[in-house]
């Protein structure tokens, strides 16, 4: 990971430098143009045949000088970069410099040709120009495979570097997570409950990682926040909680209230029905409506038999949902488990 | 009579575990560790159900289904995996598996699932039901819809939601006031749609959809 970050940060300045040299070239050209036009305004007559080629040449010169200036800079802070990376960077920088320099040279040569042409010096040189053109084309054909191979080699090198960085990252991750857990599992082999909890936690963590969900997601996504809550309750009570979520919703204030109510329902289920099997959470979310079902396979209870001072369901679930314009319903009967249904519809209470 | 089963899984420990745990409920008539050994083993034993690991060297469960189906199209498969990535699940179902369960399933549930598949029914885990609801969510332009295949009926949706909520088929029947056979018919209809629909979500919805909008 330490190897990936710097190279990612280093790319933009490079690009900026390239864009910078283009800007400088154009700037210099415009300055020269302005200077020449000003002189012409003052009465020193320059014909167009001088003004435009001079401008082009100025841009070319600026490009070439800029490139030489750029090459003398230190390439990058080398401390954290593996050697292969430095080599690749330098090679690519060299190609880029070549392109830049070539463009500058082309500009200057073009300027010269334009000047000669405008002064009529080229009229007798048609054949020579043709010869030169053919020679250049032939040279291009000869060099093309070389360029092609160079480009391919660079791409392959880059892919290989990315692969090795990813391998390092995967290894680091597995080391921090799975291997640690396996070590813990071996230590606690005599305590099945702890081992089960450790394994479940590691499984969740690994699945999240495989799914590529960023660690910050649980602060933005309803589904991710739901997963996080289920994980917390599972860990606190040692009960398995299966979460199935369909769709997603932004984690605004009301969705947060829904997540908090779900947490309460899960805690109840884990406390009173945790022995009877896993607790199921099903969430269906769309921009208009979010619905959560928390179901346990416990003994169930009679709703009217709940004492009035049991604040868990009344306050933390029903009351909380009502305050945010939603609703909570408890379906239960002795012997049939309990299901808490939480619904939040948009457009109400807003 | 207990259904006959061939177990195809590259994990020795897992095969041994299933053998011993299911011993009372099914008759294990063979096992295999990979694609090349699985196909001849299945064709020789002709079991009622193949318990099939999704991820194996040499092409995985999908490849096994494809090769067996050429010779024995009536063979029934129940896919079993530790993965819960939607694209894995959808791929093996579309190849022809009649159900998908994760390896964390209890042995009682697994025995029940095997029996169900042997009877020709479909087996959906809560998670698979969630994937299907996700894949069939959202409406298509009317011109592109083949209602026979590309959309779930309200009843099918309801049945899937109950499966996702953790209800067994019997409990669903009770709650919806229909017979258990009707519940099974709905699930089989959904399986058919899952295998035949051209909804592009089914082939490539997976990764993007799990990310935040």
Coordinates of C-alpha atoms in Angstrom, one line a residue:
Chain A
X1 CA 0.0 0.0 0.0
X2 CA 2.9 2.3 0.8
X3 CA 4.1 1.7 -2.7
X4 CA 0.8 2.4 -4.4
X5 CA 0.1 5.8 -2.9
X6 CA 3.1 7.8 -4.0
X7 CA 3.0 6.7 -7.6
X8 CA -0.7 7.7 -7.8
X9 CA 0.1 11.1 -6.4
X10 CA 3.0 11.6 -8.7
X11 CA 1.2 11.2 -12.0
X12 CA -0.7 14.5 -11.9
X13 CA 2.3 16.8 -11.5
X14 CA 3.9 15.1 -14.6
X15 CA 0.8 15.8 -16.6
X16 CA 0.7 19.3 -15.3
X17 CA 4.3 19.8 -16.4
X18 CA 3.4 18.6 -19.9
X19 CA 0.4 20.8 -20.1
X20 CA 2.6 23.6 -18.6
X21 CA 5.1 23.3 -21.4
X22 CA 2.3 23.5 -24.0
X23 CA 1.1 26.6 -22.3
X24 CA 4.5 28.2 -22.1
X25 CA 5.1 27.5 -25.8
X26 CA 1.8 29.1 -26.8
X27 CA 2.6 32.0 -24.4
X28 CA 6.0 32.6 -25.8
X29 CA 4.6 32.5 -29.3
X30 CA 1.9 35.0 -28.5
X31 CA 4.4 37.3 -26.8
X32 CA 6.7 37.3 -29.8
X33 CA 3.7 37.9 -32.1
X34 CA 2.6 40.8 -29.9
X35 CA 6.1 42.2 -29.9
X36 CA 6.4 42.0 -33.7
X37 CA 2.9 43.5 -34.2
X38 CA 3.8 46.3 -31.9
X39 CA 7.0 47.0 -33.9
X40 CA 4.9 47.0 -37.1
X41 CA 2.5 49.5 -35.5
X42 CA 5.5 51.7 -34.7
X43 CA 6.3 51.9 -38.4
X44 CA 9.0 49.2 -38.6
X45 CA 7.5 47.2 -41.4
X46 CA 7.8 43.4 -41.1
X47 CA 6.1 41.5 -43.9
X48 CA 3.9 38.6 -42.9
X49 CA 6.5 36.3 -44.3
X50 CA 8.6 37.1 -41.3
X51 CA 6.0 37.5 -38.5
X52 CA 4.3 34.1 -38.7
X53 CA 7.4 31.9 -39.1
X54 CA 9.1 33.8 -36.3
X55 CA 6.1 33.1 -34.1
X56 CA 6.1 29.4 -34.9
X57 CA 9.9 29.2 -34.3
X58 CA 9.5 30.9 -30.9
X59 CA 7.0 28.3 -29.8
X60 CA 9.3 25.5 -31.0
X61 CA 12.3 27.0 -29.2
X62 CA 10.2 27.4 -26.0
X63 CA 9.2 23.8 -26.1
X64 CA 12.7 22.5 -26.6
X65 CA 14.2 24.7 -23.9
X66 CA 11.4 23.8 -21.6
X67 CA 12.2 20.1 -22.1
X68 CA 15.8 20.5 -21.3
X69 CA 14.9 22.5 -18.2
X70 CA 12.5 19.8 -17.2
X71 CA 15.0 17.0 -17.6
X72 CA 17.4 18.5 -15.1
X73 CA 14.8 18.3 -12.3
X74 CA 14.8 15.4 -9.9
X75 CA 12.3 12.9 -11.1
X76 CA 10.5 12.2 -7.9
X77 CA 11.2 11.6 -4.2
X78 CA 12.9 8.2 -4.7
X79 CA 12.7 6.9 -1.1
X80 CA 9.4 5.0 -1.2
X81 CA 9.5 3.8 -4.8
X82 CA 10.6 0.3 -5.7
X83 CA 13.4 0.2 -8.3
X84 CA 11.3 -1.3 -11.1
X85 CA 8.9 1.6 -10.6
X86 CA 11.6 4.2 -11.0
X87 CA 12.9 2.6 -14.2
X88 CA 9.4 2.5 -15.7
X89 CA 8.8 6.1 -14.7
X90 CA 12.1 7.3 -16.2
X91 CA 11.5 5.3 -19.4
X92 CA 8.1 6.8 -19.8
X93 CA 9.4 10.3 -19.1
X94 CA 12.1 9.8 -21.7
X95 CA 9.5 8.9 -24.3
X96 CA 7.4 11.9 -23.3
X97 CA 10.4 14.2 -23.6
X98 CA 11.2 12.7 -27.0
X99 CA 7.7 13.5 -28.2
X100 CA 7.9 17.0 -26.8
X101 CA 11.3 17.7 -28.3
X102 CA 10.2 16.3 -31.6
X103 CA 7.2 18.6 -31.7
X104 CA 9.5 21.5 -31.0
X105 CA 11.8 20.5 -33.7
X106 CA 8.9 20.1 -36.1
X107 CA 7.7 23.6 -35.2
X108 CA 11.1 25.2 -36.0
X109 CA 11.6 23.2 -39.2
X110 CA 8.1 24.2 -40.2
X111 CA 8.8 27.8 -39.5
X112 CA 11.9 27.7 -41.6
X113 CA 10.1 26.1 -44.5
X114 CA 7.3 28.6 -44.3
X115 CA 9.8 31.4 -44.3
X116 CA 11.6 30.0 -47.4
X117 CA 8.3 29.3 -49.1
X118 CA 6.9 32.8 -48.5
X119 CA 10.1 34.3 -49.9
X120 CA 9.9 32.2 -53.0
X121 CA 13.1 30.4 -52.2
X122 CA 11.4 27.0 -52.5
X123 CA 10.1 27.3 -56.0
X124 CA 13.1 25.6 -57.5
X125 CA 13.3 23.1 -54.8
X126 CA 10.2 21.1 -55.4
X127 CA 12.1 18.0 -56.3
X128 CA 14.3 18.3 -53.2
X129 CA 11.3 18.7 -51.0
X130 CA 9.7 15.6 -52.5
X131 CA 12.9 13.7 -52.0
X132 CA 13.0 14.8 -48.4
X133 CA 9.4 13.9 -47.9
X134 CA 9.9 10.4 -49.3
X135 CA 13.0 10.0 -47.1
X136 CA 11.1 11.0 -44.0
X137 CA 8.2 8.7 -44.9
X138 CA 10.6 5.8 -45.4
X139 CA 12.3 6.6 -42.0
X140 CA 8.9 6.6 -40.4
X141 CA 8.1 3.2 -41.8
X142 CA 11.5 1.8 -40.6
X143 CA 11.0 3.3 -37.1
X144 CA 7.3 2.4 -36.7
X145 CA 7.9 -1.2 -35.5
X146 CA 10.4 0.0 -33.1
X147 CA 8.0 2.6 -31.7
X148 CA 5.3 0.0 -31.6
X149 CA 7.4 -2.4 -29.6
X150 CA 8.5 0.3 -27.3
X151 CA 5.0 1.2 -26.5
X152 CA 4.0 -2.4 -26.0
X153 CA 6.9 -3.0 -23.6
X154 CA 6.0 0.0 -21.6
X155 CA 2.4 -1.2 -21.3
X156 CA 3.4 -4.7 -20.3
X157 CA 5.8 -3.3 -17.7
X158 CA 3.1 -1.1 -16.3
X159 CA 0.6 -4.0 -16.1
X160 CA 3.3 -6.1 -14.4
X161 CA 4.0 -3.4 -11.9
X162 CA 0.3 -2.9 -11.1
X163 CA -0.1 -6.7 -10.6
X164 CA 2.8 -6.9 -8.2
X165 CA 1.5 -3.9 -6.3
X166 CA -1.9 -5.6 -6.0
X167 CA -0.3 -8.8 -4.9
X168 CA 1.5 -6.9 -2.2
X169 CA -1.7 -5.2 -1.1
X170 CA -3.7 -8.5 -1.0
X171 CA -0.9 -10.1 1.0
X172 CA -0.8 -7.2 3.4
X173 CA -4.6 -7.4 3.8
X174 CA -4.7 -11.1 4.4
X175 CA -1.9 -10.9 6.9
X176 CA -3.7 -8.2 8.9
X177 CA -7.0 -9.9 8.8
X178 CA -7.3 -13.6 8.0
X179 CA -4.0 -14.8 9.4
X180 CA -4.6 -12.8 12.7
X181 CA -8.0 -14.4 13.0
X182 CA -6.7 -17.9 12.3
X183 CA -4.1 -17.4 15.0
X184 CA -6.8 -16.3 17.5
X185 CA -9.0 -19.3 16.5
X186 CA -6.1 -21.6 17.3
X187 CA -5.6 -20.0 20.7
X188 CA -9.3 -20.1 21.6
X189 CA -10.0 -23.6 20.1
X190 CA -11.6 -24.7 23.4
X191 CA -14.2 -21.9 23.3
X192 CA -16.6 -22.7 20.5
X193 CA -18.7 -19.6 20.9
X194 CA -15.7 -17.2 20.7
X195 CA -14.4 -19.2 17.7
X196 CA -17.7 -18.9 15.9
X197 CA -17.9 -15.2 16.6
X198 CA -14.3 -14.6 15.4
X199 CA -15.0 -16.6 12.2
X200 CA -18.2 -14.7 11.5
X201 CA -16.6 -11.3 12.0
X202 CA -13.7 -12.3 9.8
X203 CA -16.1 -13.6 7.1
X204 CA -18.1 -10.4 7.1
X205 CA -14.9 -8.3 6.9
X206 CA -13.5 -10.4 4.1
X207 CA -16.7 -10.3 2.1
X208 CA -16.9 -6.6 2.4
X209 CA -13.4 -6.4 1.2
X210 CA -14.0 -8.7 -1.8
X211 CA -17.0 -6.8 -2.7
X212 CA -14.8 -3.7 -2.8
X213 CA -17.0 -1.6 -0.5
X214 CA -15.0 1.4 0.8
X215 CA -14.8 1.6 4.6
X216 CA -16.5 4.9 4.6
X217 CA -19.6 3.6 2.9
X218 CA -21.4 2.9 6.1
X219 CA -21.6 6.7 6.7
X220 CA -23.3 7.2 3.4
X221 CA -25.2 4.1 2.4
X222 CA -28.3 2.8 4.2
X223 CA -27.5 -0.8 3.2
X224 CA -23.9 -0.5 4.5
X225 CA -25.1 1.1 7.7
X226 CA -27.5 -1.8 8.2
X227 CA -24.7 -4.3 7.7
X228 CA -22.6 -2.5 10.3
X229 CA -25.4 -2.5 12.8
X230 CA -26.1 -6.3 12.3
X231 CA -22.4 -6.9 12.7
X232 CA -22.3 -5.0 16.0
X233 CA -25.3 -6.8 17.5
X234 CA -24.0 -10.1 16.3
X235 CA -20.7 -9.5 18.0
X236 CA -22.3 -8.2 21.2
X237 CA -24.7 -11.1 21.6
X238 CA -22.9 -13.9 19.8
X239 CA -26.0 -14.6 17.6
X240 CA -25.9 -15.1 13.9
X241 CA -27.7 -12.4 11.9
X242 CA -28.3 -12.9 8.2
X243 CA -28.8 -9.7 6.2
X244 CA -30.4 -9.5 2.8
X245 CA -30.7 -6.1 1.3
X246 CA -32.3 -5.1 -2.0
X247 CA -31.5 -1.7 -3.4
X248 CA -30.1 1.2 -1.4
X249 CA -31.0 4.6 -0.1
X250 CA -29.0 7.6 1.0
X251 CA -28.2 7.6 4.7
X252 CA -30.1 10.8 5.6
X253 CA -31.5 11.6 9.1
X254 CA -34.6 9.5 8.7
X255 CA -32.8 6.5 7.3
X256 CA -30.4 6.8 10.3
X257 CA -33.4 6.7 12.6
X258 CA -34.6 3.5 10.8
X259 CA -31.1 2.0 11.2
X260 CA -31.3 2.8 14.9
X261 CA -34.7 1.2 15.3
X262 CA -33.4 -1.8 13.4
X263 CA -30.6 -2.1 15.9
X264 CA -33.0 -2.1 18.8
X265 CA -35.2 -4.7 17.1
X266 CA -32.1 -6.9 16.5
X267 CA -30.9 -6.5 20.1
X268 CA -34.3 -7.7 21.3
X269 CA -34.3 -10.6 18.9
X270 CA -30.8 -11.6 20.0
X271 CA -31.7 -11.4 23.7
X272 CA -35.0 -13.2 23.6
X273 CA -34.7 -15.5 20.7
X274 CA -30.9 -15.9 20.1
X275 CA -30.9 -19.5 21.1
X276 CA -33.5 -20.5 18.6
X277 CA -31.5 -19.9 15.5
X278 CA -30.3 -17.2 13.3
X279 CA -32.0 -13.8 13.1
X280 CA -33.0 -12.7 9.6
X281 CA -32.9 -9.1 8.4
X282 CA -34.5 -8.2 5.1
X283 CA -34.4 -4.7 3.8
X284 CA -35.9 -3.3 0.6
X285 CA -34.9 0.2 -0.3
X286 CA -35.9 2.6 -3.1
X287 CA -35.7 6.4 -3.2
X288 CA -39.3 6.5 -2.2
X289 CA -39.6 3.9 0.4
X290 CA -37.4 1.9 2.8
X291 CA -38.7 -1.2 4.5
X292 CA -37.0 -3.4 7.0
X293 CA -38.1 -6.8 8.5
X294 CA -36.3 -8.3 11.5
X295 CA -37.4 -11.8 12.1
X296 CA -36.4 -14.3 14.8
X297 CA -37.4 -17.9 15.4
X298 CA -37.9 -17.5 19.1
X299 CA -40.8 -18.4 21.3
X300 CA -42.8 -15.3 20.3
X301 CA -45.0 -13.5 22.8
X302 CA -48.4 -11.9 23.3
X303 CA -48.3 -8.3 22.4
X304 CA -50.9 -7.3 25.0
X305 CA -48.9 -9.2 27.6
X306 CA -46.0 -6.8 27.4
X307 CA -45.7 -4.7 30.5
X308 CA -46.1 -0.9 30.0
X309 CA -42.7 -0.2 31.4
X310 CA -40.9 -2.1 28.7
X311 CA -39.5 0.8 26.9
X312 CA -37.4 -1.1 24.3
X313 CA -40.2 -1.7 21.8
X314 CA -42.5 1.2 22.6
X315 CA -40.0 4.0 22.8
X316 CA -36.9 3.0 20.8
X317 CA -38.7 1.3 17.9
X318 CA -42.4 2.4 17.6
X319 CA -41.8 5.9 19.0
X320 CA -38.6 6.5 17.0
X321 CA -40.2 5.5 13.8
X322 CA -43.3 7.6 14.4
X323 CA -41.2 10.7 15.2
X324 CA -39.6 10.4 11.8
X325 CA -42.8 9.9 9.9
X326 CA -42.5 6.1 9.6
X327 CA -44.2 3.2 11.2
X328 CA -43.4 0.1 13.1
X329 CA -45.5 -3.1 13.4
X330 CA -44.7 -6.1 15.5
X331 CA -46.1 -9.5 14.3
X332 CA -45.9 -12.2 16.8
X333 CA -47.8 -15.0 18.5
X334 CA -46.6 -17.6 21.0
X335 CA -44.7 -20.3 19.3
X336 CA -44.3 -18.5 15.9
X337 CA -41.3 -16.3 16.4
X338 CA -41.4 -12.5 16.1
X339 CA -41.2 -10.2 13.2
X340 CA -40.7 -6.4 13.4
X341 CA -41.7 -4.5 10.3
X342 CA -40.3 -1.0 9.9
X343 CA -41.4 1.3 7.1
X344 CA -40.3 4.7 6.0
X345 CA -41.9 6.5 3.1
X346 CA -40.6 9.6 1.5
X347 CA -42.8 12.6 1.2
X348 CA -44.1 12.3 4.7
X349 CA -42.9 14.4 7.5
X350 CA -40.7 16.5 5.2
Chain B
X1 CA -36.6 -43.5 0.0
X2 CA -33.6 -41.3 0.5
X3 CA -32.4 -39.4 -2.6
X4 CA -29.1 -40.5 -4.1
X5 CA -26.4 -37.8 -4.3
X6 CA -23.0 -37.2 -5.9
X7 CA -20.9 -34.6 -4.1
X8 CA -18.6 -32.5 -6.3
X9 CA -16.3 -30.3 -4.3
X10 CA -12.5 -29.7 -4.3
X11 CA -12.4 -29.4 -0.5
X12 CA -11.8 -32.8 1.1
X13 CA -13.0 -31.6 4.5
X14 CA -16.2 -30.3 3.1
X15 CA -17.0 -33.5 1.2
X16 CA -16.3 -35.6 4.4
X17 CA -18.5 -33.2 6.4
X18 CA -21.5 -33.4 4.1
X19 CA -21.1 -37.2 3.9
X20 CA -21.3 -37.7 7.6
X21 CA -23.9 -35.0 8.3
X22 CA -26.3 -36.1 5.6
X23 CA -25.8 -39.8 6.1
X24 CA -29.2 -40.3 7.6
X25 CA -31.1 -38.3 5.0
X26 CA -29.4 -39.0 1.7
X27 CA -27.5 -41.8 0.0
X28 CA -24.1 -40.6 -1.2
X29 CA -23.3 -42.6 -4.3
X30 CA -20.2 -40.9 -5.4
X31 CA -17.9 -37.9 -5.1
X32 CA -15.5 -35.9 -7.2
X33 CA -12.9 -33.2 -6.8
X34 CA -12.9 -31.4 -10.1
X35 CA -14.6 -30.9 -13.4
X36 CA -12.8 -33.7 -15.3
X37 CA -13.5 -36.3 -12.6
X38 CA -17.0 -35.0 -11.8
X39 CA -18.6 -35.6 -15.3
X40 CA -17.8 -39.3 -15.6
X41 CA -18.7 -39.9 -11.9
X42 CA -22.1 -38.2 -12.4
X43 CA -22.8 -40.1 -15.6
X44 CA -21.8 -43.4 -14.0
X45 CA -23.8 -43.0 -10.8
X46 CA -26.9 -41.2 -12.3
X47 CA -27.8 -39.7 -8.9
X48 CA -31.1 -37.9 -8.1
X49 CA -29.1 -34.8 -7.2
X50 CA -25.6 -33.4 -7.7
X51 CA -24.3 -31.2 -4.9
X52 CA -22.1 -28.9 -6.8
X53 CA -19.4 -26.5 -5.7
X54 CA -19.4 -23.4 -7.7
X55 CA -15.7 -22.6 -7.6
X56 CA -13.4 -25.4 -8.7
X57 CA -10.3 -25.7 -10.8
X58 CA -11.0 -26.3 -14.5
X59 CA -14.0 -24.2 -15.1
X60 CA -16.1 -24.6 -12.0
X61 CA -19.6 -25.8 -11.5
X62 CA -20.9 -24.1 -14.6
X63 CA -18.7 -26.2 -16.7
X64 CA -19.8 -29.5 -15.0
X65 CA -23.5 -28.6 -15.6
X66 CA -22.7 -27.8 -19.3
X67 CA -20.9 -31.1 -20.0
X68 CA -23.3 -33.3 -18.1
X69 CA -26.4 -31.6 -19.7
X70 CA -25.2 -32.7 -23.2
X71 CA -25.5 -36.4 -22.2
X72 CA -28.0 -36.3 -19.4
X73 CA -30.2 -33.2 -19.7
X74 CA -32.5 -34.3 -16.9
X75 CA -29.8 -34.3 -14.3
X76 CA -30.6 -32.1 -11.3
X77 CA -28.0 -29.9 -9.6
X78 CA -28.0 -28.0 -6.3
X79 CA -25.2 -25.4 -6.3
X80 CA -23.3 -24.9 -3.1
X81 CA -20.7 -22.3 -2.4
X82 CA -19.1 -20.0 0.1
X83 CA -19.4 -17.2 -2.3
X84 CA -22.3 -14.8 -2.2
X85 CA -21.3 -12.7 -5.1
X86 CA -24.4 -12.2 -7.2
X87 CA -22.7 -12.9 -10.5
X88 CA -21.5 -16.4 -9.4
X89 CA -24.9 -17.2 -8.2
X90 CA -26.7 -16.1 -11.3
X91 CA -24.2 -17.8 -13.6
X92 CA -24.7 -21.2 -12.1
X93 CA -28.5 -20.9 -12.0
X94 CA -28.6 -19.8 -15.6
X95 CA -26.4 -22.8 -16.5
X96 CA -29.2 -25.0 -15.2
X97 CA -28.8 -25.5 -11.4
X98 CA -32.2 -25.9 -9.7
X99 CA -31.1 -24.1 -6.5
X100 CA -28.4 -22.3 -4.7
X101 CA -27.4 -22.5 -1.1
X102 CA -24.4 -21.2 0.8
X103 CA -22.1 -23.5 2.7
X104 CA -23.1 -21.9 6.0
X105 CA -26.5 -23.7 5.7
X106 CA -27.4 -26.2 8.5
X107 CA -27.4 -29.9 7.7
X108 CA -31.1 -30.2 8.3
X109 CA -31.7 -27.4 5.9
X110 CA -29.3 -28.9 3.4
X111 CA -31.0 -32.3 3.6
X112 CA -34.4 -30.6 3.0
X113 CA -33.0 -28.7 0.0
X114 CA -31.6 -31.9 -1.5
X115 CA -35.0 -33.6 -1.1
X116 CA -36.7 -30.6 -2.7
X117 CA -34.4 -30.6 -5.7
X118 CA -34.8 -34.3 -6.0
X119 CA -38.6 -33.8 -6.2
X120 CA -38.0 -31.3 -9.1
X121 CA -38.6 -28.1 -7.0
X122 CA -36.4 -25.1 -6.9
X123 CA -34.5 -24.1 -3.8
X124 CA -33.9 -20.4 -3.1
X125 CA -31.8 -19.2 -0.1
X126 CA -32.8 -15.9 1.4
X127 CA -29.8 -14.3 -0.3
X128 CA -30.6 -15.7 -3.7
X129 CA -34.2 -14.4 -3.3
X130 CA -32.7 -11.0 -2.6
X131 CA -30.5 -11.1 -5.7
X132 CA -33.5 -12.0 -7.8
X133 CA -35.6 -9.2 -6.4
X134 CA -32.7 -6.9 -7.1
X135 CA -32.2 -8.1 -10.6
X136 CA -35.9 -7.8 -11.5
X137 CA -36.3 -4.4 -9.8
X138 CA -37.1 -1.4 -11.9
X139 CA -39.4 -1.3 -14.9
X140 CA -38.4 -1.8 -18.5
X141 CA -39.8 0.2 -21.5
X142 CA -43.0 -1.6 -22.5
X143 CA -41.6 -2.4 -25.9
X144 CA -38.7 -4.4 -24.5
X145 CA -40.6 -6.5 -22.0
X146 CA -41.5 -10.1 -22.5
X147 CA -43.9 -10.3 -19.6
X148 CA -43.6 -14.0 -19.6
X149 CA -40.0 -13.8 -18.8
X150 CA -38.8 -10.4 -17.9
X151 CA -41.1 -9.5 -15.0
X152 CA -42.1 -11.0 -11.8
X153 CA -45.8 -11.2 -10.9
X154 CA -47.0 -9.5 -7.7
X155 CA -47.4 -13.0 -6.2
X156 CA -44.0 -14.2 -7.1
X157 CA -42.5 -11.0 -5.7
X158 CA -44.4 -11.6 -2.5
X159 CA -43.2 -15.2 -2.2
X160 CA -39.6 -14.1 -2.8
X161 CA -39.8 -11.3 -0.2
X162 CA -40.9 -13.9 2.3
X163 CA -38.1 -16.2 1.4
X164 CA -35.7 -13.3 1.8
X165 CA -37.3 -12.6 5.2
X166 CA -36.3 -16.1 6.3
X167 CA -39.6 -17.9 6.1
X168 CA -39.8 -21.6 5.1
X169 CA -42.2 -22.6 2.3
X170 CA -44.7 -24.0 4.7
X171 CA -44.8 -20.8 6.7
X172 CA -45.1 -18.7 3.5
X173 CA -48.1 -20.8 2.4
X174 CA -49.7 -20.3 5.8
X175 CA -49.2 -16.5 5.7
X176 CA -50.3 -16.0 2.1
X177 CA -53.3 -18.4 2.5
X178 CA -52.1 -20.6 -0.4
X179 CA -51.0 -24.2 -0.5
X180 CA -47.3 -25.2 -0.2
X181 CA -47.5 -26.7 -3.7
X182 CA -48.6 -23.3 -5.0
X183 CA -45.6 -21.7 -3.2
X184 CA -43.3 -24.2 -4.9
X185 CA -45.0 -23.5 -8.3
X186 CA -44.2 -19.8 -7.9
X187 CA -40.6 -20.4 -7.0
X188 CA -40.2 -22.8 -10.0
X189 CA -41.7 -20.1 -12.2
X190 CA -39.2 -17.6 -10.9
X191 CA -36.4 -20.1 -11.5
X192 CA -37.5 -20.4 -15.1
X193 CA -37.6 -16.7 -15.6
X194 CA -34.1 -16.4 -14.0
X195 CA -32.8 -19.0 -16.5
X196 CA -34.5 -17.7 -19.6
X197 CA -34.9 -13.9 -19.2
X198 CA -32.7 -11.6 -21.3
X199 CA -32.8 -8.8 -18.7
X200 CA -29.3 -7.5 -19.0
X201 CA -29.2 -7.1 -15.2
X202 CA -29.0 -10.8 -15.0
X203 CA -25.7 -10.9 -16.8
X204 CA -24.0 -7.8 -15.8
X205 CA -25.8 -6.0 -12.9
X206 CA -23.7 -7.6 -10.3
X207 CA -20.7 -5.5 -9.4
X208 CA -22.1 -2.0 -10.0
X209 CA -25.3 -2.7 -8.2
X210 CA -23.6 -3.5 -4.9
X211 CA -22.0 -0.1 -4.9
X212 CA -23.6 3.0 -3.5
X213 CA -25.7 5.0 -5.9

